[in-house]
Amino acid sequence: MSTGGVTLNRHILEEEQRHPEATGHLSALLVQLGFAAKILAREIGRAALVGKFGLVGEKNPTGDSQKKLDVFANDTVVEAFAQTGLVAGIVSEELDEVKILSCEGKARYILCTDPLDGSSNTDINGALGTIFGIYRRGTSDRCDVQSEILGQDAQQMAAGYVMYGTSTLLVYTCGHGVHGFTLDRELGEFLLSHDNIRCPRRGRTYSANLARAREWHPNLQRFIDYLTHGNEVTKRPYSLRYTGALVADLHRSLVEGGVYLYPADGGHPEGKLRLLYECAPLAFVVEHAGGRASTGWQLIRDVQAKSIHQRVPLVIGSSHEVALCERFLATGQP
Ligand code: AHG
Ligand code: MN
Ligand code: MN
C-alpha cells in the first residue's frame, strides 16, 4: 500500500540510519516530541470547550502570569520525555529549577523547552507554539544537569518548534537540513510537507513590538526608519507582521524571509526572550536553514548562559536583514 507521504517517525528513522553510530535514543526523543505535539494540538483546539482558557493565578519563574494551557503544555512535554528514561533533566519556562528526571547511565540528554510560546494568544484563537532544544550531556558521571547546560559540556543535537496555527506544523533539525511536517488530523500523523527548508537570504517583512521602539537603542530606531523608508532599488519599505508569538513570526521569516527582533527596552533591559529555551533552539534551526541569529552584537550560539532563565536580545531571520541590523547597531547606518 502506498501512503503517498513520509511520516515524521519514518523521517526520524531514516535520519538515524544515516548515522551508523546512532543509538536510536535521539530518535526516540523526537518521536516523543511528535506525540506531545499531537496531544497539545488536540487540547489547544478544544480548549474553549473544556474550560482551558484563562489564568491559573500563578506567575511562572520569569514573572509571567501562567495560563491553564501553559501548565497543561508543560505537564504534557515533561511527561512525554520522562517516559523515555533517556532524559536527565528538563529546563522549562514553566519550571523554577531544572527538573531532574533520571541520573541513570542511559539518561544522556537534556531538554530545554518553552512548552507554550505566545501564551497571550490562547484565548483569542491566535497562533501558539512549542520550542525545544535537545542537548547531549558530556562524559562526566556526575549528575549535575544545571552545570552541564550552563557550561560547555552539553552539546546541542537537535532543535525545533511546533506551530499551532491554521494547521499544526512541526519543524525539526538534527543538523542535516530543516524539515517541516504538517499534522494530518484524520490520520493522526505528521506528514512531511516542507522538505529541506531554506531561509531566503533577504525578505520583505519585519516583526517587532514597535510600541516599545522609543525605549530601544537609538540605532535600532534608525534601522526601523531605514526598513520603512521607500526605495525601489532595495525593495523598501518592508511590511510589518507581528502576531505576539515568536514561533509564528519566526516561521514566516524562515519560510519567506524577513527578520524578527526583540531588543532590550525599558521593561526588559536584557531583552525579553529566554536564551536556553527560546533563542538558542530557534537560532539552531535558522542557522541550519541558512539564516542568522544574534543579539545584535554577538551570535546567539556564542552566548554562554549564566542562568537557566537568562534573557537576551534577539535578532533572527534572513542573513541579510540580521546582518543589516547588526551594522545599524554598530554604526547607525546600513
Ligand atoms: P511566552 O508566551 O512563551 O512567554 O512568549 C511570548 C514571547 C514571544 O512569543 C512573543 O514574540 C513576545 O513574547 C511577545 O512579547 P510582547 O507582548 O512584549 O510583544
Ligand atoms: Mn515564548
Ligand atoms: Mn511560554
Tab-separated table of C-alpha atoms and ligand atoms in Angstrom:
chain	number	residue	atom	x	y	z
A	1	MET	CA	0.000	0.000	0.000
A	2	SER	CA	1.329	3.443	-0.848
A	3	THR	CA	0.526	6.112	1.716
A	4	GLY	CA	1.843	8.833	-0.576
A	5	GLY	CA	3.615	10.594	2.271
A	6	VAL	CA	6.577	10.438	4.611
A	7	THR	CA	5.568	10.318	8.259
A	8	LEU	CA	7.590	12.134	10.906
A	9	ASN	CA	8.524	8.842	12.531
A	10	ARG	CA	9.785	7.348	9.267
A	11	HIS	CA	11.763	10.501	8.561
A	12	ILE	CA	13.374	10.370	12.002
A	13	LEU	CA	14.335	6.716	11.490
A	14	GLU	CA	15.782	7.406	8.039
A	15	GLU	CA	17.855	10.250	9.510
A	16	GLU	CA	19.090	7.850	12.173
A	17	GLN	CA	20.102	5.244	9.587
A	18	ARG	CA	22.448	7.780	8.006
A	19	HIS	CA	24.468	7.574	11.221
A	20	PRO	CA	25.702	4.044	11.916
A	21	GLU	CA	26.929	5.130	15.350
A	22	ALA	CA	23.448	6.313	16.392
A	23	THR	CA	21.922	4.575	19.401
A	24	GLY	CA	18.336	5.406	18.460
A	25	HIS	CA	17.915	7.421	21.640
A	26	LEU	CA	17.724	10.831	19.969
A	27	SER	CA	15.186	9.383	17.538
A	28	ALA	CA	13.095	8.136	20.444
A	29	LEU	CA	13.083	11.648	21.907
A	30	LEU	CA	11.990	13.240	18.642
A	31	VAL	CA	9.185	10.699	18.313
A	32	GLN	CA	8.011	11.630	21.814
A	33	LEU	CA	8.096	15.306	20.889
A	34	GLY	CA	5.782	14.499	17.975
A	35	PHE	CA	3.477	12.643	20.359
A	36	ALA	CA	3.364	15.579	22.806
A	37	ALA	CA	2.647	17.921	19.877
A	38	LYS	CA	-0.399	15.861	18.878
A	39	ILE	CA	-1.776	15.968	22.416
A	40	LEU	CA	-1.212	19.729	22.559
A	41	ALA	CA	-2.768	20.317	19.143
A	42	ARG	CA	-5.868	18.429	20.275
A	43	GLU	CA	-6.136	20.240	23.606
A	44	ILE	CA	-5.449	23.713	22.175
A	45	GLY	CA	-8.097	23.057	19.523
A	46	ARG	CA	-10.779	22.285	22.095
A	47	ALA	CA	-9.577	24.495	24.961
A	48	ALA	CA	-12.584	26.810	24.710
A	49	LEU	CA	-14.919	23.815	25.104
A	50	VAL	CA	-13.245	22.165	28.077
A	51	GLY	CA	-12.521	25.153	30.324
A	52	LYS	CA	-8.841	25.510	29.445
A	53	PHE	CA	-8.814	29.250	28.695
A	54	GLY	CA	-7.594	31.825	31.195
A	55	LEU	CA	-5.088	32.088	34.006
A	56	VAL	CA	-4.243	29.742	36.850
A	57	GLY	CA	-3.467	32.739	39.068
A	58	GLU	CA	0.239	31.977	39.430
A	59	LYS	CA	3.326	33.609	37.953
A	60	ASN	CA	5.898	31.444	36.206
A	61	PRO	CA	9.593	31.595	37.210
A	62	THR	CA	10.286	34.506	34.865
A	63	GLY	CA	7.395	36.566	36.209
A	64	ASP	CA	4.742	35.987	33.507
A	65	SER	CA	1.188	35.117	34.530
A	66	GLN	CA	0.642	31.414	33.923
A	67	LYS	CA	-2.216	30.329	31.704
A	68	LYS	CA	-4.003	26.996	32.178
A	69	LEU	CA	-2.638	25.966	28.798
A	70	ASP	CA	0.927	26.880	29.895
A	71	VAL	CA	0.630	24.399	32.747
A	72	PHE	CA	-1.009	21.745	30.587
A	73	ALA	CA	1.651	22.137	27.896
A	74	ASN	CA	4.468	21.885	30.415
A	75	ASP	CA	2.982	18.768	32.053
A	76	THR	CA	2.464	17.153	28.645
A	77	VAL	CA	6.013	17.751	27.417
A	78	VAL	CA	7.597	16.717	30.733
A	79	GLU	CA	5.521	13.523	30.863
A	80	ALA	CA	6.328	12.603	27.253
A	81	PHE	CA	10.077	12.907	27.867
A	82	ALA	CA	10.049	11.390	31.363
A	83	GLN	CA	8.546	8.188	29.940
A	84	THR	CA	11.641	7.570	27.811
A	85	GLY	CA	14.146	7.284	30.660
A	86	LEU	CA	16.604	8.951	28.272
A	87	VAL	CA	16.467	12.481	29.676
A	88	ALA	CA	18.481	13.513	32.717
A	89	GLY	CA	16.768	16.866	33.178
A	90	ILE	CA	14.429	19.440	31.705
A	91	VAL	CA	14.817	23.215	31.643
A	92	SER	CA	11.394	24.741	31.040
A	93	GLU	CA	9.995	28.253	31.021
A	94	GLU	CA	7.319	26.978	33.385
A	95	LEU	CA	9.656	25.373	35.955
A	96	ASP	CA	11.580	27.313	38.556
A	97	GLU	CA	14.514	24.921	38.573
A	98	VAL	CA	15.892	22.151	36.379
A	99	LYS	CA	13.568	19.165	36.675
A	100	ILE	CA	15.776	16.146	37.291
A	101	LEU	CA	14.260	13.036	35.729
A	102	SER	CA	16.937	10.379	35.891
A	103	CYS	CA	20.597	10.025	36.725
A	104	GLU	CA	20.920	6.570	35.228
A	105	GLY	CA	23.518	5.768	32.594
A	106	LYS	CA	21.202	5.888	29.605
A	107	ALA	CA	19.810	9.324	30.526
A	108	ARG	CA	22.283	11.113	28.262
A	109	TYR	CA	20.099	14.042	27.170
A	110	ILE	CA	18.852	17.386	28.455
A	111	LEU	CA	15.729	19.063	27.115
A	112	CYS	CA	15.233	22.848	27.057
A	113	THR	CA	11.681	23.884	26.254
A	114	ASP	CA	9.192	26.698	26.046
A	115	PRO	CA	6.172	24.395	26.175
A	116	LEU	CA	3.722	27.076	25.078
A	117	ASP	CA	5.017	30.102	23.221
A	118	GLY	CA	2.773	33.087	22.586
A	119	SER	CA	0.516	32.466	25.591
A	120	SER	CA	-1.153	35.859	25.168
A	121	ASN	CA	-2.800	34.336	22.071
A	122	THR	CA	-4.506	31.412	23.830
A	123	ASP	CA	-7.911	32.990	24.401
A	124	ILE	CA	-8.185	34.767	21.033
A	125	ASN	CA	-7.628	31.766	18.719
A	126	GLY	CA	-4.203	33.104	17.766
A	127	ALA	CA	-1.129	31.141	16.791
A	128	LEU	CA	0.836	29.327	19.511
A	129	GLY	CA	4.000	27.300	19.592
A	130	THR	CA	6.232	24.837	21.413
A	131	ILE	CA	10.005	25.327	21.229
A	132	PHE	CA	12.541	22.606	22.031
A	133	GLY	CA	16.286	22.112	22.095
A	134	ILE	CA	17.824	18.692	22.821
A	135	TYR	CA	21.373	18.528	24.202
A	136	ARG	CA	23.647	15.542	24.722
A	137	ARG	CA	25.353	15.529	28.077
A	138	GLY	CA	29.116	15.460	28.454
A	139	THR	CA	31.002	12.390	29.566
A	140	SER	CA	31.063	13.185	33.277
A	141	ASP	CA	29.305	10.684	35.513
A	142	ARG	CA	28.269	13.423	37.884
A	143	CYS	CA	24.596	14.168	37.502
A	144	ASP	CA	24.596	17.953	37.683
A	145	VAL	CA	22.321	18.940	34.823
A	146	GLN	CA	22.340	22.648	35.611
A	147	SER	CA	26.155	22.922	35.486
A	148	GLU	CA	26.223	20.877	32.287
A	149	ILE	CA	23.704	23.032	30.462
A	150	LEU	CA	25.346	26.254	31.657
A	151	GLY	CA	28.866	25.014	30.940
A	152	GLN	CA	30.455	23.907	27.686
A	153	ASP	CA	29.825	20.190	28.289
A	154	ALA	CA	26.376	19.722	26.812
A	155	GLN	CA	26.196	19.696	23.011
A	156	GLN	CA	23.111	20.787	21.082
A	157	MET	CA	21.993	17.827	18.943
A	158	ALA	CA	18.524	18.780	17.738
A	159	ALA	CA	16.055	21.625	17.936
A	160	GLY	CA	12.786	22.720	16.502
A	161	TYR	CA	9.323	24.013	17.136
A	162	VAL	CA	5.695	23.169	16.745
A	163	MET	CA	3.376	25.849	15.452
A	164	TYR	CA	-0.324	25.563	16.249
A	165	GLY	CA	-1.872	27.780	13.587
A	166	THR	CA	-4.305	27.153	10.773
A	167	SER	CA	-2.637	23.752	10.786
A	168	THR	CA	-0.208	22.163	13.229
A	169	LEU	CA	3.314	22.139	11.859
A	170	LEU	CA	6.367	20.506	13.420
A	171	VAL	CA	9.784	21.728	12.260
A	172	TYR	CA	12.966	19.974	13.380
A	173	THR	CA	16.627	19.657	12.570
A	174	CYS	CA	19.340	17.319	13.794
A	175	GLY	CA	21.877	19.411	11.909
A	176	HIS	CA	21.201	17.854	8.480
A	177	GLY	CA	18.598	20.090	6.942
A	178	VAL	CA	15.493	21.625	8.455
A	179	HIS	CA	12.275	19.736	7.793
A	180	GLY	CA	8.612	20.550	8.410
A	181	PHE	CA	5.692	18.172	8.943
A	182	THR	CA	2.012	19.050	8.878
A	183	LEU	CA	-0.389	17.168	11.135
A	184	ASP	CA	-2.994	15.219	9.195
A	185	ARG	CA	-5.666	15.223	11.853
A	186	GLU	CA	-7.635	12.325	10.392
A	187	LEU	CA	-4.600	10.071	10.110
A	188	GLY	CA	-3.197	11.362	13.393
A	189	GLU	CA	0.208	11.581	11.722
A	190	PHE	CA	2.683	14.341	10.977
A	191	LEU	CA	3.460	14.147	7.235
A	192	LEU	CA	6.436	15.742	5.511
A	193	SER	CA	5.214	18.976	3.926
A	194	HIS	CA	8.309	21.240	3.980
A	195	ASP	CA	11.367	19.265	2.898
A	196	ASN	CA	14.757	20.895	3.484
A	197	ILE	CA	13.553	24.407	4.330
A	198	ARG	CA	15.978	27.146	3.249
A	199	CYS	CA	15.638	30.621	4.731
A	200	PRO	CA	15.745	33.165	1.861
A	201	ARG	CA	18.776	35.453	2.070
A	202	ARG	CA	16.505	38.506	2.046
A	203	GLY	CA	12.904	39.120	2.949
A	204	ARG	CA	10.227	41.772	2.751
A	205	THR	CA	8.848	41.783	6.301
A	206	TYR	CA	9.960	42.649	9.816
A	207	SER	CA	8.409	41.643	13.136
A	208	ALA	CA	8.824	43.616	16.344
A	209	ASN	CA	6.714	45.165	19.090
A	210	LEU	CA	7.025	48.745	17.848
A	211	ALA	CA	5.099	50.053	20.853
A	212	ARG	CA	8.425	49.805	22.671
A	213	ALA	CA	10.583	51.382	19.959
A	214	ARG	CA	11.042	54.648	21.894
A	215	GLU	CA	12.878	52.671	24.585
A	216	TRP	CA	15.254	50.943	22.155
A	217	HIS	CA	18.827	51.810	21.343
A	218	PRO	CA	18.644	54.852	19.001
A	219	ASN	CA	20.449	52.915	16.261
A	220	LEU	CA	17.639	50.359	16.236
A	221	GLN	CA	15.151	53.163	15.688
A	222	ARG	CA	17.325	54.162	12.702
A	223	PHE	CA	17.170	50.557	11.461
A	224	ILE	CA	13.356	50.613	11.535
A	225	ASP	CA	13.334	54.039	9.839
A	226	TYR	CA	15.508	52.546	7.113
A	227	LEU	CA	13.256	49.490	6.635
A	228	THR	CA	10.150	51.628	6.382
A	229	HIS	CA	11.635	54.228	4.045
A	230	GLY	CA	10.626	53.701	0.396
A	231	ASN	CA	13.404	52.788	-2.061
A	232	GLU	CA	12.746	50.810	-5.244
A	233	VAL	CA	16.296	49.527	-5.698
A	234	THR	CA	16.493	47.945	-2.249
A	235	LYS	CA	12.796	46.959	-2.308
A	236	ARG	CA	11.743	49.101	0.619
A	237	PRO	CA	9.536	49.721	2.511
A	238	TYR	CA	9.335	46.407	4.284
A	239	SER	CA	5.956	45.326	5.665
A	240	LEU	CA	5.270	44.839	9.364
A	241	ARG	CA	3.977	41.448	10.582
A	242	TYR	CA	3.659	40.770	14.327
A	243	THR	CA	1.498	38.035	15.873
A	244	GLY	CA	2.648	38.048	19.517
A	245	ALA	CA	4.019	34.502	19.108
A	246	LEU	CA	7.721	34.260	18.352
A	247	VAL	CA	7.245	30.845	16.736
A	248	ALA	CA	4.688	32.179	14.252
A	249	ASP	CA	6.677	35.297	13.366
A	250	LEU	CA	9.910	33.337	13.084
A	251	HIS	CA	8.220	30.726	10.903
A	252	ARG	CA	7.199	33.428	8.435
A	253	SER	CA	10.772	34.719	8.291
A	254	LEU	CA	12.168	31.202	7.949
A	255	VAL	CA	9.953	30.300	5.012
A	256	GLU	CA	9.519	33.630	3.217
A	257	GLY	CA	12.488	35.624	4.513
A	258	GLY	CA	12.461	38.570	6.882
A	259	VAL	CA	13.575	39.476	10.360
A	260	TYR	CA	12.164	39.200	13.893
A	261	LEU	CA	13.623	41.303	16.668
A	262	TYR	CA	13.021	41.655	20.390
A	263	PRO	CA	15.692	44.053	21.623
A	264	ALA	CA	16.400	45.354	25.114
A	265	ASP	CA	13.893	48.001	26.242
A	266	GLY	CA	12.966	49.840	29.433
A	267	GLY	CA	10.956	46.928	30.849
A	268	HIS	CA	13.418	44.298	29.605
A	269	PRO	CA	16.950	45.665	29.985
A	270	GLU	CA	18.446	42.333	28.848
A	271	GLY	CA	15.781	41.588	26.255
A	272	LYS	CA	12.613	39.612	26.910
A	273	LEU	CA	13.249	36.239	25.339
A	274	ARG	CA	14.984	33.409	27.124
A	275	LEU	CA	18.293	32.124	25.810
A	276	LEU	CA	18.118	28.414	26.559
A	277	TYR	CA	14.585	27.557	25.512
A	278	GLU	CA	13.552	30.281	23.057
A	279	CYS	CA	16.565	31.877	21.354
A	280	ALA	CA	19.116	29.043	21.198
A	281	PRO	CA	16.800	26.380	19.719
A	282	LEU	CA	15.404	28.779	17.115
A	283	ALA	CA	18.918	30.003	16.294
A	284	PHE	CA	19.966	26.355	15.710
A	285	VAL	CA	17.030	25.886	13.319
A	286	VAL	CA	17.522	29.154	11.458
A	287	GLU	CA	21.285	28.707	11.042
A	288	HIS	CA	20.818	25.194	9.686
A	289	ALA	CA	18.406	26.682	7.145
A	290	GLY	CA	20.967	29.323	6.082
A	291	GLY	CA	19.694	32.226	8.195
A	292	ARG	CA	21.289	34.112	11.076
A	293	ALA	CA	20.529	34.692	14.762
A	294	SER	CA	22.211	37.204	17.022
A	295	THR	CA	21.745	39.506	19.963
A	296	GLY	CA	22.552	42.362	17.587
A	297	TRP	CA	26.111	42.309	18.889
A	298	GLN	CA	27.015	38.635	19.101
A	299	LEU	CA	25.789	35.382	17.544
A	300	ILE	CA	23.272	33.627	19.777
A	301	ARG	CA	25.281	30.387	19.566
A	302	ASP	CA	28.276	32.173	21.107
A	303	VAL	CA	26.367	33.449	24.146
A	304	GLN	CA	27.247	31.479	27.254
A	305	ALA	CA	24.236	31.042	29.528
A	306	LYS	CA	24.795	32.184	33.105
A	307	SER	CA	21.431	31.065	34.481
A	308	ILE	CA	18.728	28.778	33.160
A	309	HIS	CA	16.152	31.560	32.682
A	310	GLN	CA	18.620	34.105	31.265
A	311	ARG	CA	17.163	36.601	28.800
A	312	VAL	CA	18.954	38.014	25.753
A	313	PRO	CA	18.057	40.441	22.962
A	314	LEU	CA	17.191	38.562	19.755
A	315	VAL	CA	17.521	39.439	16.059
A	316	ILE	CA	16.737	36.400	13.899
A	317	GLY	CA	15.812	35.511	10.343
A	318	SER	CA	17.285	36.153	6.890
A	319	SER	CA	21.045	36.630	6.910
A	320	HIS	CA	20.837	39.933	5.012
A	321	GLU	CA	18.426	41.668	7.384
A	322	VAL	CA	20.033	40.298	10.556
A	323	ALA	CA	23.482	41.456	9.399
A	324	LEU	CA	21.961	44.806	8.393
A	325	CYS	CA	20.525	45.207	11.884
A	326	GLU	CA	23.921	44.379	13.405
A	327	ARG	CA	25.573	47.031	11.208
A	328	PHE	CA	22.978	49.607	12.241
A	329	LEU	CA	23.552	48.802	15.894
A	330	ALA	CA	27.303	49.156	15.500
A	331	THR	CA	27.397	52.231	13.237
A	332	GLY	CA	23.920	53.791	12.979
A	333	GLN	CA	23.844	53.206	9.213
A	334	PRO	CA	23.411	50.386	6.628
B	1	AHG	P1	5.727	33.250	26.045
B	1	AHG	O1	4.272	33.187	25.722
B	1	AHG	O2	6.416	31.920	25.970
B	1	AHG	O3	6.029	33.970	27.332
B	1	AHG	O4	6.482	34.050	24.882
B	1	AHG	C1	5.997	35.303	24.486
B	1	AHG	C2	7.084	35.987	23.722
B	1	AHG	C3	7.118	35.717	22.237
B	1	AHG	O5	6.453	34.589	21.795
B	1	AHG	C4	6.493	36.937	21.627
B	1	AHG	O6	7.032	37.235	20.367
B	1	AHG	C5	6.780	38.009	22.619
B	1	AHG	O7	6.912	37.385	23.872
B	1	AHG	C6	5.678	38.993	22.682
B	1	AHG	O8	6.008	39.964	23.594
B	1	AHG	P2	5.271	41.413	23.618
B	1	AHG	O9	3.871	41.142	24.029
B	1	AHG	O10	6.061	42.180	24.614
B	1	AHG	O11	5.381	41.976	22.220
B	2	MN	MN	7.910	32.060	24.442
B	3	MN	MN	5.880	30.114	27.002
